[in-house]
mmCIF file of C-alpha atoms in Angstrom:
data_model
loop_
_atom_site.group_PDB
_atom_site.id
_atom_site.type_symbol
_atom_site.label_atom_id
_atom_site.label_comp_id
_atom_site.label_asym_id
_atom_site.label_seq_id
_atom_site.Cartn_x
_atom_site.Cartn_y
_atom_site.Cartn_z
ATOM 1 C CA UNK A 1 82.255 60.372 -28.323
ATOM 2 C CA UNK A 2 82.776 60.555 -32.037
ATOM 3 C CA UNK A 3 80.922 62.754 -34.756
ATOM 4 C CA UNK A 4 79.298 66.015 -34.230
ATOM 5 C CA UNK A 5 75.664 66.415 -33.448
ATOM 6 C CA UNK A 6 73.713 68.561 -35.811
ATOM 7 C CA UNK A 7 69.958 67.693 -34.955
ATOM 8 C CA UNK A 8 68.127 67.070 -31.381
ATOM 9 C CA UNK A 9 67.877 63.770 -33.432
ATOM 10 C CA UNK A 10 71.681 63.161 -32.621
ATOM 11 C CA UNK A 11 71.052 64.339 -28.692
ATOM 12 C CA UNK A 12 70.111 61.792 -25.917
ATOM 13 C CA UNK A 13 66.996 64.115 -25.696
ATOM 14 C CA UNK A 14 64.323 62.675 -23.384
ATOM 15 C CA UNK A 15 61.344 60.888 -25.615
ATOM 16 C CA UNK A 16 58.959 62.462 -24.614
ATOM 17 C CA UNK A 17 60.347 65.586 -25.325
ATOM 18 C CA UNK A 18 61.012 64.077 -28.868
ATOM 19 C CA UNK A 19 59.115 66.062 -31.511
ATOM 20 C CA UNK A 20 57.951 69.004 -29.613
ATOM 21 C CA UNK A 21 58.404 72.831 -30.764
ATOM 22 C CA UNK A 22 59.191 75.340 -28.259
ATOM 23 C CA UNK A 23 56.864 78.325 -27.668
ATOM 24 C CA UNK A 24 57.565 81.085 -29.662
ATOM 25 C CA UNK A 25 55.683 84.100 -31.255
ATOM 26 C CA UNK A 26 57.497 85.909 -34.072
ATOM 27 C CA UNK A 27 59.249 88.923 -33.021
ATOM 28 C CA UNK A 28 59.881 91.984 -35.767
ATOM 29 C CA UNK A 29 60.963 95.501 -34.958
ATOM 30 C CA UNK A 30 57.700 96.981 -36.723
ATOM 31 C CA UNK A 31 56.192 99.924 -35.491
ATOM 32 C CA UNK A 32 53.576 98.467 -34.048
ATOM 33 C CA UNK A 33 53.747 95.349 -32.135
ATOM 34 C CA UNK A 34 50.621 94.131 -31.038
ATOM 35 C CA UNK A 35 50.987 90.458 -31.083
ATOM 36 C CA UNK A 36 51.742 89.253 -27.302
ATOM 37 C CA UNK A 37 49.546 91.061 -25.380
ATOM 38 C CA UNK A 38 52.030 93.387 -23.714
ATOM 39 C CA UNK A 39 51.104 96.496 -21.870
ATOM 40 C CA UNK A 40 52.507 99.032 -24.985
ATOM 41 C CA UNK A 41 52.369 101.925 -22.641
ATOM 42 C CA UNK A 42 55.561 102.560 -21.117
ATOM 43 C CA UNK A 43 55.683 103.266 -17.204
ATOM 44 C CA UNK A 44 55.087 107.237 -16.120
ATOM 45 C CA UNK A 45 58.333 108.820 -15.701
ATOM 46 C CA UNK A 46 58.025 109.515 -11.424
ATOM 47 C CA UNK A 47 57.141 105.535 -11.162
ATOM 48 C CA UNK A 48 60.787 104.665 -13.089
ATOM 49 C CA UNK A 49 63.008 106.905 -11.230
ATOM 50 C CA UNK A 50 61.618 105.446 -7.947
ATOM 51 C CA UNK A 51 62.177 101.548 -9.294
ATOM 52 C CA UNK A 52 65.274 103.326 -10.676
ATOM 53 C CA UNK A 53 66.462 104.402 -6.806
ATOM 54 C CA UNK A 54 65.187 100.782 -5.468
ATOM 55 C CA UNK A 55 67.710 98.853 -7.839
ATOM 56 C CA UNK A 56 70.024 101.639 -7.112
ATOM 57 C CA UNK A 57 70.357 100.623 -3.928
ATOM 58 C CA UNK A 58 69.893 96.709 -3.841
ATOM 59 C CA UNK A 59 73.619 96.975 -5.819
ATOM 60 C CA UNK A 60 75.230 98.218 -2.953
ATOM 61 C CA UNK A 61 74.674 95.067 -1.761
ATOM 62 C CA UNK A 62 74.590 92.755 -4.859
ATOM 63 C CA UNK A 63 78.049 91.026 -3.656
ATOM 64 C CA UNK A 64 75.353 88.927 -1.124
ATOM 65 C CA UNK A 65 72.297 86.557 -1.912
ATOM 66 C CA UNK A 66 68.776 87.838 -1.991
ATOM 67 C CA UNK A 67 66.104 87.521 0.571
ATOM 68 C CA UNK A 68 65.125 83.438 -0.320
ATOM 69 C CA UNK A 69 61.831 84.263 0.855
ATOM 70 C CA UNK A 70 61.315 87.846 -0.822
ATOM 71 C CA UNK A 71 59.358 88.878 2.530
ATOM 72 C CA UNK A 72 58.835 92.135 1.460
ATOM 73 C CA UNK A 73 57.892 91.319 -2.040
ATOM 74 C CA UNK A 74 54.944 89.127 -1.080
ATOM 75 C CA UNK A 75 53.876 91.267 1.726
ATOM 76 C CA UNK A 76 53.226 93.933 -1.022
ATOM 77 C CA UNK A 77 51.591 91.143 -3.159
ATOM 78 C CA UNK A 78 49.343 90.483 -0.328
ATOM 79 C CA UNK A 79 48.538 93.680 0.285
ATOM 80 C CA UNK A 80 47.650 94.377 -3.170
ATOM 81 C CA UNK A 81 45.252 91.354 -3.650
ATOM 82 C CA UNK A 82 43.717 92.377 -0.347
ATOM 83 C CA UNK A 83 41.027 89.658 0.765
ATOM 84 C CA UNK A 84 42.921 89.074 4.217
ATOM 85 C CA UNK A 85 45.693 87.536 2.345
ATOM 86 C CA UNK A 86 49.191 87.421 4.110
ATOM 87 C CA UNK A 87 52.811 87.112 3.111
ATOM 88 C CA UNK A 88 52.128 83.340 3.947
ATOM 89 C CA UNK A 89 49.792 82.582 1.432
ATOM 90 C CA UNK A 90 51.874 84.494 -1.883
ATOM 91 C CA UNK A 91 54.174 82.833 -3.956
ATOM 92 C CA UNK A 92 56.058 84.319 -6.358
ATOM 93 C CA UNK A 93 58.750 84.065 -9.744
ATOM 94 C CA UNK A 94 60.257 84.817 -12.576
ATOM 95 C CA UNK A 95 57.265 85.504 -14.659
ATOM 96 C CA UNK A 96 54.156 83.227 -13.998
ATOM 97 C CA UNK A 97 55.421 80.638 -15.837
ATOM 98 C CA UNK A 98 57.824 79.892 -13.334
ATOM 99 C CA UNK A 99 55.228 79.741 -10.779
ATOM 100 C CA UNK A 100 53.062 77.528 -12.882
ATOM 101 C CA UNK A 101 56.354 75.392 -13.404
ATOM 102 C CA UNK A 102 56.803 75.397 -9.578
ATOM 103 C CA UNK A 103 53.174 73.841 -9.269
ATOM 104 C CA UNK A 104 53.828 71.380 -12.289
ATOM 105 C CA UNK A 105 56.736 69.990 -10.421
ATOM 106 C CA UNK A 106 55.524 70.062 -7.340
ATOM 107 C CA UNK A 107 52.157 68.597 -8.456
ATOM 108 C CA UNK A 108 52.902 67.143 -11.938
ATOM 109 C CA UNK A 109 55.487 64.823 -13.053
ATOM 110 C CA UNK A 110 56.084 61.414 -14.385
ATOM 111 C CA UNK A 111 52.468 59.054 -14.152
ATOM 112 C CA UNK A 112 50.457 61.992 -13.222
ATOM 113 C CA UNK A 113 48.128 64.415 -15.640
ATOM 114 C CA UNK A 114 47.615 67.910 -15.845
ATOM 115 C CA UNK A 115 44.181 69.017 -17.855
ATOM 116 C CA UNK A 116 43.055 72.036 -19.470
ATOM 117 C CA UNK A 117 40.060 73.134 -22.069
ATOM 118 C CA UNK A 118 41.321 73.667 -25.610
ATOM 119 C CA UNK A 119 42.065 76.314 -26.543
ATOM 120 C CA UNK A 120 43.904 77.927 -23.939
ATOM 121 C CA UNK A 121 47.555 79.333 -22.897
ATOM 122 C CA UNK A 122 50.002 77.339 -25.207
ATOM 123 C CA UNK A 123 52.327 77.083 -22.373
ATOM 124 C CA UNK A 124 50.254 74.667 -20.263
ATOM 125 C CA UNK A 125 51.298 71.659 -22.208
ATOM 126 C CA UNK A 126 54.422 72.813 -22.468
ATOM 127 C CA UNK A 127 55.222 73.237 -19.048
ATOM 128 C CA UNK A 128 53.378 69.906 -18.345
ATOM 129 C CA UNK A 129 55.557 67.539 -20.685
ATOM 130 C CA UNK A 130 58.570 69.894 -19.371
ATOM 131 C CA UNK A 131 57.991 67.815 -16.445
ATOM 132 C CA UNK A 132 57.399 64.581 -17.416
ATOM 133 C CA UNK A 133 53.582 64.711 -16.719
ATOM 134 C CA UNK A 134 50.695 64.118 -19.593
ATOM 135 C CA UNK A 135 48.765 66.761 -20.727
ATOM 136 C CA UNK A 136 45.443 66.348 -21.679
ATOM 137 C CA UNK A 137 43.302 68.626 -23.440
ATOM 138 C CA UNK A 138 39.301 69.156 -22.842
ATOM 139 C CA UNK A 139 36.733 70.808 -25.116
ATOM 140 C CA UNK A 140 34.765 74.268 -25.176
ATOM 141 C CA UNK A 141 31.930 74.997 -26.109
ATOM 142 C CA UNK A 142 31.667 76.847 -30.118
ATOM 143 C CA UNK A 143 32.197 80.027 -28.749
ATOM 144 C CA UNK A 144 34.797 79.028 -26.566
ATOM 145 C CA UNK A 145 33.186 79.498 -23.045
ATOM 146 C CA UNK A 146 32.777 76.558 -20.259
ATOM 147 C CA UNK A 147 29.250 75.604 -17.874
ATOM 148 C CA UNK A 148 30.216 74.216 -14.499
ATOM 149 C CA UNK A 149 28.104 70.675 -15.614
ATOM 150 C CA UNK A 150 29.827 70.182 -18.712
ATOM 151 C CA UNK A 151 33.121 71.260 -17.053
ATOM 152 C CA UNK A 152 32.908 69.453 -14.114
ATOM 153 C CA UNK A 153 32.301 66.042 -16.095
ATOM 154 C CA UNK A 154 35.197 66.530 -18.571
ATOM 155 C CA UNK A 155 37.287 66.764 -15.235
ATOM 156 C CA UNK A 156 35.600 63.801 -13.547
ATOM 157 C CA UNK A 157 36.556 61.789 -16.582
ATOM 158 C CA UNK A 158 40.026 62.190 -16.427
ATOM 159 C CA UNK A 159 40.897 62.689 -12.717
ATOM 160 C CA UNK A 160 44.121 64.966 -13.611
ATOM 161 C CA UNK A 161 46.181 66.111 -10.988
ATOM 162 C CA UNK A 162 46.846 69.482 -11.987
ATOM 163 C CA UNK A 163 43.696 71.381 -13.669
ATOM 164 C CA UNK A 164 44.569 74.901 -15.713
ATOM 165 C CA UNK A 165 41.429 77.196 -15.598
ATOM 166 C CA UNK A 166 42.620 80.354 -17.455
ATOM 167 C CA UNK A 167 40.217 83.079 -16.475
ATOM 168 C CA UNK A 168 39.867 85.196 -18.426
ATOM 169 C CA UNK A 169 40.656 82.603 -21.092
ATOM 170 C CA UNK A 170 43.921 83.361 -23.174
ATOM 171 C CA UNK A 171 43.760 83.294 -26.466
ATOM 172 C CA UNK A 172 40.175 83.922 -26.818
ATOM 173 C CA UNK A 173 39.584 86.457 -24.019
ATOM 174 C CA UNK A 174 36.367 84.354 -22.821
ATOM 175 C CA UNK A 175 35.212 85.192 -19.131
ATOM 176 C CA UNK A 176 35.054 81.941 -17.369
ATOM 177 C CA UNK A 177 32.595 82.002 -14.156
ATOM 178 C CA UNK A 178 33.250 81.072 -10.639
ATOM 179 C CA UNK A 179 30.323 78.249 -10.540
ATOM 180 C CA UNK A 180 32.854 76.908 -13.701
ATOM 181 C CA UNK A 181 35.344 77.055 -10.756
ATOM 182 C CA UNK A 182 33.714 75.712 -7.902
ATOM 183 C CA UNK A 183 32.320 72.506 -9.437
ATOM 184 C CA UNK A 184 35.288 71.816 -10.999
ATOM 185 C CA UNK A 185 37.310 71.907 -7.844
ATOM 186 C CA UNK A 186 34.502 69.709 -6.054
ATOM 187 C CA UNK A 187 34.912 66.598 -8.369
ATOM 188 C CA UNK A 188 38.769 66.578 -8.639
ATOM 189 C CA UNK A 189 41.269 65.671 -5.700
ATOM 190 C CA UNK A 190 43.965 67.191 -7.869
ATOM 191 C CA UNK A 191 45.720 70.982 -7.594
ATOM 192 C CA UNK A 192 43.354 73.382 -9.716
ATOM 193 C CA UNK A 193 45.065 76.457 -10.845
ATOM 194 C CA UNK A 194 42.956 79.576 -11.903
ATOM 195 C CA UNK A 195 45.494 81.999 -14.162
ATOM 196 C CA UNK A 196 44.032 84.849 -13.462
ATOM 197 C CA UNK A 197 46.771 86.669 -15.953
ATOM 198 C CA UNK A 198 44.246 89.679 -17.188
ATOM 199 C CA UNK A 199 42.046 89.830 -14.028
ATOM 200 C CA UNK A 200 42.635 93.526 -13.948
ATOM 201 C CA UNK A 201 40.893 94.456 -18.032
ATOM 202 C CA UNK A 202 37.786 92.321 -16.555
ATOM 203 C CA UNK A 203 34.699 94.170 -15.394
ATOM 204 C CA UNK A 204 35.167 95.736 -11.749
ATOM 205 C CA UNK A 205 32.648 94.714 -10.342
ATOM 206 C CA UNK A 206 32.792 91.047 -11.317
ATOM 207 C CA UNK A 207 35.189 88.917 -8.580
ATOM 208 C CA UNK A 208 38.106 87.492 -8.702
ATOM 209 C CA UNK A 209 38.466 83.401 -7.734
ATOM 210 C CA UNK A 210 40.659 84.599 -4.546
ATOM 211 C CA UNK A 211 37.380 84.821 -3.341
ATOM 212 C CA UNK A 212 36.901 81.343 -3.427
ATOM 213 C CA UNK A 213 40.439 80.387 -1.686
ATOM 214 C CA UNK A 214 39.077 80.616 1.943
ATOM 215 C CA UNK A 215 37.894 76.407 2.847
ATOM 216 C CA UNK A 216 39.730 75.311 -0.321
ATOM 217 C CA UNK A 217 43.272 74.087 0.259
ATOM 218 C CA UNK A 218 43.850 72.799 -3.129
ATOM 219 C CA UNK A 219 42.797 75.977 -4.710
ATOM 220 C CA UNK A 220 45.553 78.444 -6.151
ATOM 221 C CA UNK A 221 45.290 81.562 -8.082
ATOM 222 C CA UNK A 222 48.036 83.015 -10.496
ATOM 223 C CA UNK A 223 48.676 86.488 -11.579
ATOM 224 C CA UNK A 224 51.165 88.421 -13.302
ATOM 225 C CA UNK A 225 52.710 91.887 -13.144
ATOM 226 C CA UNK A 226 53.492 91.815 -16.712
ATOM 227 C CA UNK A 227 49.943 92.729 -18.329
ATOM 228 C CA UNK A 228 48.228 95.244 -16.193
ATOM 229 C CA UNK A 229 51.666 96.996 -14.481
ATOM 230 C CA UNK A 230 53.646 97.348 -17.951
ATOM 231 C CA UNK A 231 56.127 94.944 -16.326
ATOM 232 C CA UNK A 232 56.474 92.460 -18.940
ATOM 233 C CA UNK A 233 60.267 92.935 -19.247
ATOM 234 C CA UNK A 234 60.736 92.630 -15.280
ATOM 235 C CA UNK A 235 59.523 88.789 -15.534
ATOM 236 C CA UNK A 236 57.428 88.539 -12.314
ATOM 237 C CA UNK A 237 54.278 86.494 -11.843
ATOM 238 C CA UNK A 238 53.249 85.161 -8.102
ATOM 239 C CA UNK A 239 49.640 83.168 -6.694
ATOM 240 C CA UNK A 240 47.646 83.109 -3.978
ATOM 241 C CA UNK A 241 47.381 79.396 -2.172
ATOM 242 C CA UNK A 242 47.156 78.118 1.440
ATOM 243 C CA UNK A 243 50.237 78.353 3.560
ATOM 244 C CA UNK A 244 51.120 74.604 2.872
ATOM 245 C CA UNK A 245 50.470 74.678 -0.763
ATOM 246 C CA UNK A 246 53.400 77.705 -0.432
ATOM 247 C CA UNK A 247 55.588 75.179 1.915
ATOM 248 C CA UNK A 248 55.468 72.756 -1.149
ATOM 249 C CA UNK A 249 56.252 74.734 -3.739
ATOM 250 C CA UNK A 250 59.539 75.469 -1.762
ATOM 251 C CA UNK A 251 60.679 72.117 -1.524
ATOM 252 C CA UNK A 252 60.767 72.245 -5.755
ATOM 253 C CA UNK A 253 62.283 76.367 -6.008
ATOM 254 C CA UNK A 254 66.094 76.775 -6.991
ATOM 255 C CA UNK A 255 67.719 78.595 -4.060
ATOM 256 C CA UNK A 256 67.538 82.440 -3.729
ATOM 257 C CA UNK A 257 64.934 82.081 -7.172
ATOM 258 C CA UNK A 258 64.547 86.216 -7.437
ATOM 259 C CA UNK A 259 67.131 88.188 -7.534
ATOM 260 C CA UNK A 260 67.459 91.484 -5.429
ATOM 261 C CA UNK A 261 67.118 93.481 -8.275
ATOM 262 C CA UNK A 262 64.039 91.858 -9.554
ATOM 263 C CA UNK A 263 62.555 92.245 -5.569
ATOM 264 C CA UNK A 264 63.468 95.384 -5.500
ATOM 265 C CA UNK A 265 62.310 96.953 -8.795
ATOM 266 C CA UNK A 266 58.902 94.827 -8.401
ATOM 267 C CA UNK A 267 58.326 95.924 -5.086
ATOM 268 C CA UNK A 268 59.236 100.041 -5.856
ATOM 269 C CA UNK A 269 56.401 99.068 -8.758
ATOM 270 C CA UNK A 270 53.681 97.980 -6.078
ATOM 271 C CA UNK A 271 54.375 101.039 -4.573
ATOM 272 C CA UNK A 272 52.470 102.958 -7.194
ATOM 273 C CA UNK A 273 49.801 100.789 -7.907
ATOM 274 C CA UNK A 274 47.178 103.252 -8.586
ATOM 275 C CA UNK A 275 49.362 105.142 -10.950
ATOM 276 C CA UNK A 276 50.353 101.818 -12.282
ATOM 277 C CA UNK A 277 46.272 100.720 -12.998
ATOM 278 C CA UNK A 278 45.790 103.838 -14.385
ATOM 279 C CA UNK A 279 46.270 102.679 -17.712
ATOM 280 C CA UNK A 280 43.761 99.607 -17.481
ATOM 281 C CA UNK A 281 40.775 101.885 -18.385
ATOM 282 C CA UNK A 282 42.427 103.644 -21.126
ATOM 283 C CA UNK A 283 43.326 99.791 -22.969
ATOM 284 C CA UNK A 284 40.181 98.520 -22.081
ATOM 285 C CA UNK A 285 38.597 101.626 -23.854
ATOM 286 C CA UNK A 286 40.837 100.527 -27.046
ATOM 287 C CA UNK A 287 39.960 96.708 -26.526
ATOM 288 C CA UNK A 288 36.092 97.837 -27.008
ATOM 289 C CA UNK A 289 37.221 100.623 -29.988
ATOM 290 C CA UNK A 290 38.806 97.421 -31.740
ATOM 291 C CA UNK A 291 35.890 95.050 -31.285
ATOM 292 C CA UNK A 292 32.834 97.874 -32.486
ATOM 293 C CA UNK A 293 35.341 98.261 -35.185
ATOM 294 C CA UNK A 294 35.991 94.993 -35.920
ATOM 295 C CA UNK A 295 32.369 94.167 -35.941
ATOM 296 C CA UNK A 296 32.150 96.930 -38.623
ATOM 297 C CA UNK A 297 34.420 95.844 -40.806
ATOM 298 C CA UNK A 298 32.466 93.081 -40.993
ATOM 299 C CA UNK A 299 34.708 90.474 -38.727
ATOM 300 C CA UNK A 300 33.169 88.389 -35.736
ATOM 301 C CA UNK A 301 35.010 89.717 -31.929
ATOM 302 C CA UNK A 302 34.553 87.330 -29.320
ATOM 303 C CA UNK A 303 33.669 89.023 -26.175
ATOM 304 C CA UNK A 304 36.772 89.754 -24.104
ATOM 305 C CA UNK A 305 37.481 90.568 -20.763
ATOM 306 C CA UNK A 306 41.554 90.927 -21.356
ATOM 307 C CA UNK A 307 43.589 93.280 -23.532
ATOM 308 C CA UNK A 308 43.155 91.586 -26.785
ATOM 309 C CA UNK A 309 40.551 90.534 -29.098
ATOM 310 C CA UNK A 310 40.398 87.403 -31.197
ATOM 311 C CA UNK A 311 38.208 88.111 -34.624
ATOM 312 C CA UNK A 312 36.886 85.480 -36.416
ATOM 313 C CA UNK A 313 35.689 85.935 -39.931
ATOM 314 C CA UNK A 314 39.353 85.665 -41.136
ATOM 315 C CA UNK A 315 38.978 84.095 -44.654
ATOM 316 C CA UNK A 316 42.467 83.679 -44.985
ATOM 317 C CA UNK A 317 44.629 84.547 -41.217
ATOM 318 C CA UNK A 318 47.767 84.008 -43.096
ATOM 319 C CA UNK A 319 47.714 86.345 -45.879
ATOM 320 C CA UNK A 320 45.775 88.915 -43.651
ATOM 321 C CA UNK A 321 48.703 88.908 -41.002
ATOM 322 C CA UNK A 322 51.393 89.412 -43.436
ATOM 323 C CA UNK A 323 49.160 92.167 -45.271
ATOM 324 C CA UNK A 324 49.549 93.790 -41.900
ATOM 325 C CA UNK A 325 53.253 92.605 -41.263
ATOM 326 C CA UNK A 326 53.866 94.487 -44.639
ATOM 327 C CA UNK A 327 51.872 97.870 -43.084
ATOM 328 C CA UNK A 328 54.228 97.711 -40.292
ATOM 329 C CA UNK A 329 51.676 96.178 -38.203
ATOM 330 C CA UNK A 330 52.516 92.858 -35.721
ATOM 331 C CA UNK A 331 49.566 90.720 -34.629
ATOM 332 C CA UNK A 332 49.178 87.104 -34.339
ATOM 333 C CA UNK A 333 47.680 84.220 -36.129
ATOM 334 C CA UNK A 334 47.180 81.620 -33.034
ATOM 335 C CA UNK A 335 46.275 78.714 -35.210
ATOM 336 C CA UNK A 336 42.590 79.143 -34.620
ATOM 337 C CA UNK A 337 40.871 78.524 -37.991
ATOM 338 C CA UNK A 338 39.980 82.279 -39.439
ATOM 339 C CA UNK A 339 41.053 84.021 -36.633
ATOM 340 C CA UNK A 340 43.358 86.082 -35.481
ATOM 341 C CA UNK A 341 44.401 87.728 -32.358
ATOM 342 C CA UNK A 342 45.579 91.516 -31.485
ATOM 343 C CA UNK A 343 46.803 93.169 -28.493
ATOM 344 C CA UNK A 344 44.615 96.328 -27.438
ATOM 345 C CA UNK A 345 47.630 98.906 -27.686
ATOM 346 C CA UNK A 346 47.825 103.084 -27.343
ATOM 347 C CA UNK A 347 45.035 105.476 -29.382
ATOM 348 C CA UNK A 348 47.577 105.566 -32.045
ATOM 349 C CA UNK A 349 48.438 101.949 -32.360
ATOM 350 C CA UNK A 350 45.009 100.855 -32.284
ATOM 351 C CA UNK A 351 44.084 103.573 -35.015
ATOM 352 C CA UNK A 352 47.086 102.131 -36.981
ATOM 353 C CA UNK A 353 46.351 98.430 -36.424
ATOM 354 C CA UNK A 354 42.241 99.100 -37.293
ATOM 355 C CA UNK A 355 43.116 101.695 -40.440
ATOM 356 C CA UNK A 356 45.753 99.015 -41.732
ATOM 357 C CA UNK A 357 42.910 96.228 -41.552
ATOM 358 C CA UNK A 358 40.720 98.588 -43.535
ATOM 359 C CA UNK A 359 43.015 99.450 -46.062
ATOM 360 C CA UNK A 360 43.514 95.426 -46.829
ATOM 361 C CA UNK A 361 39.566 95.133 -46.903
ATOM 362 C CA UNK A 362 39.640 98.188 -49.412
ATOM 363 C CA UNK A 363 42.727 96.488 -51.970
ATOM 364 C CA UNK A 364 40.655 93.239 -51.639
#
């Protein structure tokens, strides 16, 4: 009992936790923050008061629990994703990250393997070891897109338990297609999760993998509300799964997960979708802006179907983000070799992001 502990060296800390660094992503009241892919418009004025007047009233009743099934929350879900989903088949949490975690322990855990293709959402390991499980990371190709045979085989060659299929792919933005999807699921026995996290910015007329859920019981697809509705500092993410894939995710959940104030501001946001998706054309139109401009200035876009673009071309990512850091300009360096990554924002942020990147091109 003696002695005070000043490191996580000093802590009975688990070892395989040992060594790890937490996710992070610097934050910096500049202003303009386009460095974690946040929606930066902020939500229309009639769609506030009404998620206002929803959390209004779930306090009258705050002295009780929540709904532990948030019935009404994942009816709207289901309604939203359409496809003939029902309440039965949505899952939800704090953020998708939760939900993910929810699948990791459910699925995960000590002497089992979770796989995804490098690089991808930083959290995926993280969440994996969180649990106790092994990550393992696969390969893409140069310009960071996946074919169903070479996909498929990586999978086969590791027989994971959990696979991550980010799609589109975060950080690169790469569109990943639903033959990547279907042979992968038909040579692993194992959960595979597609985060569909910026499904909304892709093209409309491509479709989504909840297309594919129908036959495939093993099959889940994540989304979040924090990208496309401009609910980032709500925290809610939920999937789409078979009924029993849902029934095992509750036997891992903390009792009454969501609070009523999060059900009832998310579901007052659902409300409005239309109004809400509104503002997916107008980023996507800055996205494009950003990579024409990009591609101007001389720098190498990869093709994205999210709201953000990573550039190669970067001699330096370093000394080019804090160039912008000292224009009052926030993106991120995501430890891609001469690249960097930035967040489509408004007209104005994007003109200040793409005229601050000039101006460093200019002093060079």
């Amino acid at each position: 009992m003696g002695g005070v502990s000043t490191t996580l060296d000093d802590l009975p800390l688990r070892d395989d936790l040992r060594g790890l660094t937490p996710y992070g992503a610097p934050q910096a009241a500049l202003p303009v923050a386009l460095n974690v892919n946040e929606n930066t418009h902020p939500v229309p004025e009639d769609v506030a008061d009404d998620i206002l007047d929803s959390i209004a009233r779930a306090l009258r009743e705050i002295n009780r629990y929540p709904d532990r099934e948030f019935t009404a929350l994942r009816e709207g879900f289901a309604d939203y994703l359409g496809h003939g989903l029902t309440r039965d088949e949505i899952w939800a949490g704090n953020g998708s990250n939760e939900v993910l975690q929810h699948l990791l322990q459910a699925f995960a855990g000590p002497g089992r393997t979770a796989f995804g293709f490098s690089p991808t959402y930083s959290m995926y390991p993280l969440l994996t070891r969180g649990t106790g499980a092994r990550y393992v990371a696969g390969e893409r190709g140069a310009d960071y897109t996946l074919t169903a045979s070479d996909a498929a085989a990586q999978v086969a060659d590791v027989s994971p338990d959990v696979v991550f299929l980010c799609a589109p792919n975060n950080p690169t933005g790469t569109p990943l297609g639903l033959d990547v999807i279907e042979a992968v699921y038909d040579v692993t026995d194992g959960i595979v999760i597609v985060d569909e996290a910026y499904q909304e910015f892709a093209p409309r007329e491509e479709r989504s993998a909840l297309t594919l859920l129908p036959g495939r019981e093993r099959l889940v697809v994540s989304r979040t509300m924090s990208k496309a509705f401009a609910f980032a500092g709500a925290r809610v993410g939920y999937l789409a799964a078979a009924p029993v894939v849902i029934d095992a995710l509750r036997l891992v959940r903390l009792p009454y997960h969501l609070s009523a104030l999060t059900q009832a501001a998310a579901t007052a946001a659902l409300r409005h979708t239309p109004t809400m998706l509104g503002m997916v054309d107008e980023i996507v139109a800055q996205r494009d802006r950003m990579s024409a401009t990009l591609e101007a200035l001389g720098y190498q876009p990869y093709e994205s179907w999210t709201n953000f673009v990573l550039f190669s071309g970067v001699d330096d990512p370093a000394a080019t983000w804090q160039a912008l850091y000292d224009r009052g300009v926030l993106i991120r360096d995501v430890g891609i070799a001469h690249s960097l990554r930035v967040t489509a924002g408004t007209e104005d942020e994007t003109t200040a992001f793409l005229d601050a990147l000039a101006s460093i091109e200019s002093a060079a």
